[in-house]
GROMACS .gro file of C-alpha atoms in nm:
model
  351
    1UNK     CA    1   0.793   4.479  16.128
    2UNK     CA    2   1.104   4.393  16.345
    3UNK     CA    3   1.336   4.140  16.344
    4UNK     CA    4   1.517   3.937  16.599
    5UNK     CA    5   1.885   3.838  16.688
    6UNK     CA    6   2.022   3.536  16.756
    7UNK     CA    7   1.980   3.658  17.139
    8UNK     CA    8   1.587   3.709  17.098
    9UNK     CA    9   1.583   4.096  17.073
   10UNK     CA   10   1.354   4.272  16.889
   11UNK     CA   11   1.486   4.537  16.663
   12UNK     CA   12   1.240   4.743  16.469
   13UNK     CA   13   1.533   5.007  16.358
   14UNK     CA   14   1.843   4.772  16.222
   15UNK     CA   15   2.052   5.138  16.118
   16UNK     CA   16   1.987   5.235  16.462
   17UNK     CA   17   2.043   4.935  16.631
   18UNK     CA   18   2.348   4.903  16.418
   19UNK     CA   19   2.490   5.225  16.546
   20UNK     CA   20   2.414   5.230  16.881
   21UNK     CA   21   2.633   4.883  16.894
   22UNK     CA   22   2.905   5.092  16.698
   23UNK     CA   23   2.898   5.311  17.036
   24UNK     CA   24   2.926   5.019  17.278
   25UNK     CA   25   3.254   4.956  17.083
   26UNK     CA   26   3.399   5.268  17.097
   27UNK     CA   27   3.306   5.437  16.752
   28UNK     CA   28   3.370   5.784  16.809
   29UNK     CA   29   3.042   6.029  16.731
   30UNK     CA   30   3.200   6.128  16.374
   31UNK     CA   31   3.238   5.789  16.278
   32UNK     CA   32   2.904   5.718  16.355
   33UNK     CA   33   2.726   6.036  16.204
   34UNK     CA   34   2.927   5.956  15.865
   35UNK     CA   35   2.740   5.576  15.846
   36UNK     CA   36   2.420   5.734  15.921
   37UNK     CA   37   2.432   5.966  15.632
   38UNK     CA   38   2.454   5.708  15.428
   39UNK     CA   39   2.250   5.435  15.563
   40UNK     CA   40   1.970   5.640  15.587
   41UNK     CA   41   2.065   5.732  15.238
   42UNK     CA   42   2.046   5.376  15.134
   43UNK     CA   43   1.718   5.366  15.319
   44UNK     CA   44   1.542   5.585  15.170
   45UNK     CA   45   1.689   5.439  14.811
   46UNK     CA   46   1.480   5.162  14.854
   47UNK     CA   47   1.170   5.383  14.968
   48UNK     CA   48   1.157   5.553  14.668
   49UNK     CA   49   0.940   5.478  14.394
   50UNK     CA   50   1.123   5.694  14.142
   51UNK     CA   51   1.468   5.615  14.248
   52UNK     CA   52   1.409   5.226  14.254
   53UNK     CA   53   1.106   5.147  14.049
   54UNK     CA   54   1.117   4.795  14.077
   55UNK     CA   55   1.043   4.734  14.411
   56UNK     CA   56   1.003   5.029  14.639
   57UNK     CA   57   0.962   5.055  15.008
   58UNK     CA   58   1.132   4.773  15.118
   59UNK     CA   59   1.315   4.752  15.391
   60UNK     CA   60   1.666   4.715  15.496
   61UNK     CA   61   1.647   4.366  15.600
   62UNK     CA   62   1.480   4.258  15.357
   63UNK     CA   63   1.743   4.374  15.028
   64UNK     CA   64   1.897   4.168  14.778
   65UNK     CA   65   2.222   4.177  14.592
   66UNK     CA   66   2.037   4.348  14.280
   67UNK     CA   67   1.927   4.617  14.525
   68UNK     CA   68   2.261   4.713  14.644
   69UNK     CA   69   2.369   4.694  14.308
   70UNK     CA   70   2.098   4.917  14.209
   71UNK     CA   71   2.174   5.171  14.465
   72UNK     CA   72   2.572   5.159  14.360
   73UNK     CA   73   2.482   5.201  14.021
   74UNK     CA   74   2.257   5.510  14.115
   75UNK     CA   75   2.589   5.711  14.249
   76UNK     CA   76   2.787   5.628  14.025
   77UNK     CA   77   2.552   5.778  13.836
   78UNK     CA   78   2.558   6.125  14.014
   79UNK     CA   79   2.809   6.384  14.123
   80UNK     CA   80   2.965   6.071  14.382
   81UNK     CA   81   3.342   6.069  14.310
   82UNK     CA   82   3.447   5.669  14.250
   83UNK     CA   83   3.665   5.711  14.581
   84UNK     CA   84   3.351   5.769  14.774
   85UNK     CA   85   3.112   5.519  14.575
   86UNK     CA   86   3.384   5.296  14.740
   87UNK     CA   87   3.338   5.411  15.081
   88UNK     CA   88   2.969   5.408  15.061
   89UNK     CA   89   2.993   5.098  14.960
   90UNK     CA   90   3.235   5.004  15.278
   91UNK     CA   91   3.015   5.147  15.516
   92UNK     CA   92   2.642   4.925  15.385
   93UNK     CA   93   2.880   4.626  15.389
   94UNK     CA   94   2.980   4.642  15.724
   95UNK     CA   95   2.662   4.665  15.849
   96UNK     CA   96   2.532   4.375  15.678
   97UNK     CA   97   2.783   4.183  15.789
   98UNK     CA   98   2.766   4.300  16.151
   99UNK     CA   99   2.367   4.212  16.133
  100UNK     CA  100   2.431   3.895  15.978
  101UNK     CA  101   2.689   3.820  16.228
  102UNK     CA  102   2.452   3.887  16.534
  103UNK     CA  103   2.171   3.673  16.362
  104UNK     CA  104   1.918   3.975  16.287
  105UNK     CA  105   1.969   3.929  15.911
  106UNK     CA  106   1.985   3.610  15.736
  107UNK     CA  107   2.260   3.678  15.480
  108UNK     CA  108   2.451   3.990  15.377
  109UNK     CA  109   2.365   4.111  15.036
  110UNK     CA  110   2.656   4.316  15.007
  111UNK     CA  111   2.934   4.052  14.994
  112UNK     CA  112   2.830   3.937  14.587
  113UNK     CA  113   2.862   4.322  14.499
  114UNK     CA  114   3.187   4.421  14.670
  115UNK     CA  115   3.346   4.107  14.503
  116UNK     CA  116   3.271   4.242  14.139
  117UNK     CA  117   3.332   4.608  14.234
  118UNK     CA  118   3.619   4.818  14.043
  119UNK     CA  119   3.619   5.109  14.297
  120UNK     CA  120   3.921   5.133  14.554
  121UNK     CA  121   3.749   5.107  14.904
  122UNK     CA  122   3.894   5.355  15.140
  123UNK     CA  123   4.059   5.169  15.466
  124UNK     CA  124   3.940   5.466  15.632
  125UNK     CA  125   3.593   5.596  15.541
  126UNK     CA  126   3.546   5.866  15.841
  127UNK     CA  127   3.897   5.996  15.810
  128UNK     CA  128   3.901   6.386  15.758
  129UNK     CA  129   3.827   6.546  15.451
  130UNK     CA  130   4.034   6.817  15.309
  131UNK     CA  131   3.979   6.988  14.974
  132UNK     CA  132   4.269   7.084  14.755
  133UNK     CA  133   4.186   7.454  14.834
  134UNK     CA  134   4.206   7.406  15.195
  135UNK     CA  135   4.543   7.229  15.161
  136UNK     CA  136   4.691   7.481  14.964
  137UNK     CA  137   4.609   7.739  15.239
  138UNK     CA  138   4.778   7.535  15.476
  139UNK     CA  139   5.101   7.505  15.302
  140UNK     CA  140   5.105   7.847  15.259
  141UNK     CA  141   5.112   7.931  15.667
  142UNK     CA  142   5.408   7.656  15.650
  143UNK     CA  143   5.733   7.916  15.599
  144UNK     CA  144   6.006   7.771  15.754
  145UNK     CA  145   6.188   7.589  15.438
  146UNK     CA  146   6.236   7.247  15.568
  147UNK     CA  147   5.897   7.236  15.739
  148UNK     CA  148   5.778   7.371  15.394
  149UNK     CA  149   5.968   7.058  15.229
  150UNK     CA  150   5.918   6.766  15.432
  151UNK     CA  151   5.516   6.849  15.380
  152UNK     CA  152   5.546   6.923  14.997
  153UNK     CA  153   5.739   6.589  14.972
  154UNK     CA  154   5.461   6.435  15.123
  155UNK     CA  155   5.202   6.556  14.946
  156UNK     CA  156   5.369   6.529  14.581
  157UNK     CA  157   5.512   6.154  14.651
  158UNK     CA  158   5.283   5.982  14.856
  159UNK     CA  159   5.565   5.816  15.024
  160UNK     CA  160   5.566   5.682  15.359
  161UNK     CA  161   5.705   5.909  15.645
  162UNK     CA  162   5.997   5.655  15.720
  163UNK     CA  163   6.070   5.672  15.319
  164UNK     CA  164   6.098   6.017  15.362
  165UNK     CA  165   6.349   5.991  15.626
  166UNK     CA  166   6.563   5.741  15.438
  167UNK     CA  167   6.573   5.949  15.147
  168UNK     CA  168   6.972   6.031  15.051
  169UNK     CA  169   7.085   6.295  14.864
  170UNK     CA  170   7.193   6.029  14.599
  171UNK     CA  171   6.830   5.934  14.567
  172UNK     CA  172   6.726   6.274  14.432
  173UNK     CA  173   6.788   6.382  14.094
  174UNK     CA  174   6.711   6.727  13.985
  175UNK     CA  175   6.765   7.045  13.727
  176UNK     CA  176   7.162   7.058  13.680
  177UNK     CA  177   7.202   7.403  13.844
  178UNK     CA  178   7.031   7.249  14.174
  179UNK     CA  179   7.332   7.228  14.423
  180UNK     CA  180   7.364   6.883  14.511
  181UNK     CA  181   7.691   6.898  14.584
  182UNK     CA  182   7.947   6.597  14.479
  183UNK     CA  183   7.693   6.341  14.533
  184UNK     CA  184   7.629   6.123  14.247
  185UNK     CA  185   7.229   6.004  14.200
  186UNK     CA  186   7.196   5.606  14.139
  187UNK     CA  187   7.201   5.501  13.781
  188UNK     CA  188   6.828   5.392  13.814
  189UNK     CA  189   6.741   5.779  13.792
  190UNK     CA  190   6.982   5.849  13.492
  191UNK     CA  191   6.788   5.984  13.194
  192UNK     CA  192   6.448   5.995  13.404
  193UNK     CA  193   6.492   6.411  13.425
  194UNK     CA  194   6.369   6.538  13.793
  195UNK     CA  195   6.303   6.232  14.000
  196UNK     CA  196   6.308   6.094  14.372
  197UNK     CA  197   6.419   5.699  14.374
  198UNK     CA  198   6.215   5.548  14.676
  199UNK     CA  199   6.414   5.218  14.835
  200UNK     CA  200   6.269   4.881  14.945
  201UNK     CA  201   6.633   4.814  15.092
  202UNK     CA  202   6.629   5.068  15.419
  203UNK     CA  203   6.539   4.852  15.732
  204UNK     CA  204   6.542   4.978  16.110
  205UNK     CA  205   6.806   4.915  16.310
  206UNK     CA  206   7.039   4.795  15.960
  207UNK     CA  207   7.338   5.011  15.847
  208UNK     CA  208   7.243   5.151  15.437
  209UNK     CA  209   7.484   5.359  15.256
  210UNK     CA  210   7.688   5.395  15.566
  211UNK     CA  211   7.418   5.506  15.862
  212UNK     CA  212   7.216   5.299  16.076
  213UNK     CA  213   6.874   5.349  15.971
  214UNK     CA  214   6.595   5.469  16.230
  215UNK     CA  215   6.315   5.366  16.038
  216UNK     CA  216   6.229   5.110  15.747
  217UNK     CA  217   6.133   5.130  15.428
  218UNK     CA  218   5.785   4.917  15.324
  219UNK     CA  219   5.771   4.905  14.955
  220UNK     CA  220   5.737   4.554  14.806
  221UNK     CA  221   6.007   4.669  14.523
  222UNK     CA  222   6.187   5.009  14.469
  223UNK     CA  223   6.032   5.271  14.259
  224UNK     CA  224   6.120   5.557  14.070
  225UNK     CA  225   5.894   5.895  14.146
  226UNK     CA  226   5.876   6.206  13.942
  227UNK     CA  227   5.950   6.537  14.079
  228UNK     CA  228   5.746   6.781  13.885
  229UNK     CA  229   5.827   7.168  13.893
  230UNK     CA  230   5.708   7.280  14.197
  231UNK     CA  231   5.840   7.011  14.412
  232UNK     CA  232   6.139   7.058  14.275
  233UNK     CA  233   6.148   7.421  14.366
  234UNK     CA  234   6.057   7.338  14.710
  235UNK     CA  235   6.367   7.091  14.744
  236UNK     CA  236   6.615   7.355  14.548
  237UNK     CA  237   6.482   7.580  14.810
  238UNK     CA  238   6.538   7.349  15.130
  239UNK     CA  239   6.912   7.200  14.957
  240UNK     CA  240   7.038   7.600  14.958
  241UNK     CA  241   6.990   7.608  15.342
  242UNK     CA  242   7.013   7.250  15.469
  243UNK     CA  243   7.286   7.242  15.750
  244UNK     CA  244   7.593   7.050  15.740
  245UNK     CA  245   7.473   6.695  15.734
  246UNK     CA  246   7.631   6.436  16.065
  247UNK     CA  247   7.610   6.129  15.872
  248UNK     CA  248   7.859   5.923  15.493
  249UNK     CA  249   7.522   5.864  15.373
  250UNK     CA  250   7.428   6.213  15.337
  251UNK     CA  251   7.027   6.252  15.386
  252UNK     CA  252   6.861   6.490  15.228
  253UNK     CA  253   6.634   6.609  15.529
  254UNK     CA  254   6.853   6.624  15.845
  255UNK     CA  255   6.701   6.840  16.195
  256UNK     CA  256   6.793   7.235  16.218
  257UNK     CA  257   6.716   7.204  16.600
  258UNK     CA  258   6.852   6.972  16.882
  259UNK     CA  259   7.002   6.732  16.660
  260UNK     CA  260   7.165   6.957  16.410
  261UNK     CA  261   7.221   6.780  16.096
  262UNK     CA  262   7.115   6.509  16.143
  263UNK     CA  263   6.893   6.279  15.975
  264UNK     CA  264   6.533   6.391  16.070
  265UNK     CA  265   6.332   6.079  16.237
  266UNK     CA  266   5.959   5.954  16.175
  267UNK     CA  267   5.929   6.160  16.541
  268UNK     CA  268   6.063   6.450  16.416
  269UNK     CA  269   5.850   6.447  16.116
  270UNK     CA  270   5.511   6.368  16.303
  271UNK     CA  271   5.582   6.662  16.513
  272UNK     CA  272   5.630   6.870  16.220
  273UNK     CA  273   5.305   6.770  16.024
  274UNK     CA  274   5.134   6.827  16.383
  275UNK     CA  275   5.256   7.131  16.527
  276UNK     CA  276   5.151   7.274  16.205
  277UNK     CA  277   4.803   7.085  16.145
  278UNK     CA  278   4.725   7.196  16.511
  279UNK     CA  279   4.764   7.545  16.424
  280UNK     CA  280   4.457   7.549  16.178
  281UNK     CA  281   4.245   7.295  16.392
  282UNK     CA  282   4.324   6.943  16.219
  283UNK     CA  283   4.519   6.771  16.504
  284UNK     CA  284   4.430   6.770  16.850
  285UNK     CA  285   4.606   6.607  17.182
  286UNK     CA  286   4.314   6.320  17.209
  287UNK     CA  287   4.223   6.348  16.915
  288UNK     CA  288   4.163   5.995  16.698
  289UNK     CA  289   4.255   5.918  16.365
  290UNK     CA  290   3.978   5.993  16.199
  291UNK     CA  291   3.989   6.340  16.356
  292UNK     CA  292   4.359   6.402  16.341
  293UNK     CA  293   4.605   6.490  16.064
  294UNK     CA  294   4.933   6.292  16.085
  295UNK     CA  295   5.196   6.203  15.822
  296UNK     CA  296   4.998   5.945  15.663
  297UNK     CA  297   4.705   6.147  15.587
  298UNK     CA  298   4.865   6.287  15.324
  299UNK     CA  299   4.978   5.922  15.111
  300UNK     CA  300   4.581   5.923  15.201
  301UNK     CA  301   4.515   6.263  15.043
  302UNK     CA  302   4.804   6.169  14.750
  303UNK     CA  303   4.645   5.868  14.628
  304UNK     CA  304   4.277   5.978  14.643
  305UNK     CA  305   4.329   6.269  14.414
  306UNK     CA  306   4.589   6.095  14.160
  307UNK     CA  307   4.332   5.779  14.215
  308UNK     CA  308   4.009   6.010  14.099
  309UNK     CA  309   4.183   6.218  13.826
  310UNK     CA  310   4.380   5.961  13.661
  311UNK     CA  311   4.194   5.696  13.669
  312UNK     CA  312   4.437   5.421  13.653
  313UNK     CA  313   4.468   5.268  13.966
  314UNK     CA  314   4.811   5.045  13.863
  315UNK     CA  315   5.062   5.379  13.792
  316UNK     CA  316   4.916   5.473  14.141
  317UNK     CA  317   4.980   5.162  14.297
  318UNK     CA  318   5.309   5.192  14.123
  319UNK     CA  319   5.383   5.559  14.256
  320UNK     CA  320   5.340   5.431  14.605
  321UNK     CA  321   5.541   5.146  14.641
  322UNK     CA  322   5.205   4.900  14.630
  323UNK     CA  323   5.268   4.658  14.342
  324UNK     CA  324   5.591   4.383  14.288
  325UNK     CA  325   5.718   4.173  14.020
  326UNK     CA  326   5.569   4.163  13.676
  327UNK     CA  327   5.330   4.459  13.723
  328UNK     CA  328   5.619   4.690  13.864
  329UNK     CA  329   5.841   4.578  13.553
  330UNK     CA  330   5.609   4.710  13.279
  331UNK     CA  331   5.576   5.035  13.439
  332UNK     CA  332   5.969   5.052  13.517
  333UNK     CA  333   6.014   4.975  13.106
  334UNK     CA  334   5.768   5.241  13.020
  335UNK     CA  335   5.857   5.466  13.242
  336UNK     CA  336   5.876   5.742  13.060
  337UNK     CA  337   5.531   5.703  12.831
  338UNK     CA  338   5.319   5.572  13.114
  339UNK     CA  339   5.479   5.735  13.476
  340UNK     CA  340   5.649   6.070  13.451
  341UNK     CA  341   5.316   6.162  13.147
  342UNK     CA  342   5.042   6.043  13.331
  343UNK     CA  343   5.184   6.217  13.661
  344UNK     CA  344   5.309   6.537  13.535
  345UNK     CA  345   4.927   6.596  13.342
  346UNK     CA  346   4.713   6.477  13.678
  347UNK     CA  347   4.940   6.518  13.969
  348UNK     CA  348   4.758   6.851  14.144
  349UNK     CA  349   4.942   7.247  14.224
  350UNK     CA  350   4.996   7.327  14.552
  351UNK     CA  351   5.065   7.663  14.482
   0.00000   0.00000   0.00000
């Protein structure tokens, strides 16, 4: 039985009506392979006598709320990690709503379930997936010790490449024999053992602790990060070698190339994370987001696998800068019991 849009066609597929429009707009074939999977998926949910007893082989157009629910409820229910019950979940919403929108379907059934769901949705379903294992592979072809550093950061932070960049020495605390020279950390790190203190105050183009900053700093409050043993290896490491720094404000990662010493820029640190994600085949010249690995992917990779094995979504939002005002304040006062515990137990090995 087909149905018709608001223009009079007759579509007897909606999935594959629904992704042939996503090529007219561009959706590159990844993308597009990624919502099949799990439309079809979906599809054959409601087929399926056994799967959905009380009323199988429907079709897609004609599903209720209590349908999708069902179907939600059925991975959760399976191997489905909650990250990707969330992106499942993204990808059958947008295509209601993109049906509903060009008059094929009357009403999306979706929009009642995402409203009471607890999952995270993923901004970026299609975006590359890398396993833990495969990371750690990569950062073990990374040798040059601030290459090694600025992508260990990354990974065991979450932060924000322009974060990175505004780092100062003063906002790093670590074991007393790391040489950090005469620079005193900020009180807000005192008695917080190995830490990183991530600014709201850095903006572009504005002078902070001396140096006119190249890139800003997007948290909605400041927050205090913990550095756990192997990150703070990796930084003890990078500190014994870093060059001669060109700037008062003394940054912890500053160039060993053309600009010698001085402060490395978002730039600087794409080229990094690319040079070396091109050499194992995850960034491409062309290449799209979902295809390519840039700086970001890895706040991306950060907060899925903190997201997935802590299970408390507000000391992640906390790690990365996400939350403000009272929320921020009761992790800030128990910093201690709720932060540095719940990160040093989940937070993954590179090594």
């Amino acid at each position: 039985m087909a149905v018709e849009t608001a223009d009079g066609e007759s579509v007897e597929d909606p999935v594959a009506y629904f992704l042939q429009d996503m090529t007219y707009h561009g959706k590159t074939d990844r993308t597009r392979e990624a919502y099949e999977r799990v439309l079809r998926r979906f599809e054959a949910f409601l087929r399926d006598p056994d799967a959905n007893p009380v009323d199988a082989r429907k079709r897609v157009e004609a599903a209720s709320h209590r349908d999708c629910m069902a179907w939600i409820h059925s991975l959760r229910g399976s191997d489905v990690a909650d990250s990707t019950v969330a992106t499942y979940a993204s990808y059958l919403h947008r295509f209601y709503a993109y049906m509903t929108q060009v008059g094929a379907f009357d009403a999306n059934p979706m929009t009642l379930v995402m409203e009471e769901m607890d999952e995270r949705i993923d901004t970026n379903p299609s975006r590359r997936e890398i396993s833990l294992a495969e990371m750690r592979r990569f950062l073990r072809g990374v040798h040059h010790p601030l290459d090694h550093a600025v992508l260990v950061t990354l990974l065991k932070t979450g932060m924000r490449v322009g974060e990175l960049c505004n780092l100062d020495l003063r906002d790093v605390s670590l074991a007393d024999d790391t040489p950090l020279g005469a620079v005193s950390s900020r009180a807000q790190l005192d008695g917080r053992g190995p830490s990183v203190y991530v600014s709201a105050e850095p903006t572009v183009g504005e002078v902070t602790n001396g140096e006119e900053r190249t890139a800003s700093n997007k948290r909605k409050r400041s927050t205090v990060v913990p550095v756990d043993g192997e990150l703070e290896s990796v930084l003890a490491r990078w500190l014994a070698v870093r060059p001669d720094v060109q700037s008062p404000a003394d940054p912890l990662f500053v160039s060993t190339s053309g600009s010698w010493g001085r402060r490395l820029t978002p730039d600087m640190v794409h080229h990094i994370v690319e040079r070396h994600a091109g050499d194992v085949g995850w960034h491409r010249a062309g290449g799209d987001a979902e295809e390519n690995v840039t700086p970001h992917y890895f706040r991306h990779f950060f907060t899925t696998h903190l997201r997935d094995r802590t299970g408390d979504r507000g000391i992640v939002k906390y790690l990365r800068g996400d939350v403000g005002g009272d929320i921020i304040d009761t992790y800030t006062h128990n910093w201690g019991d709720r932060v540095r515990e719940t990160y040093e137990e989940h937070i993954y090995s590179v090594y």
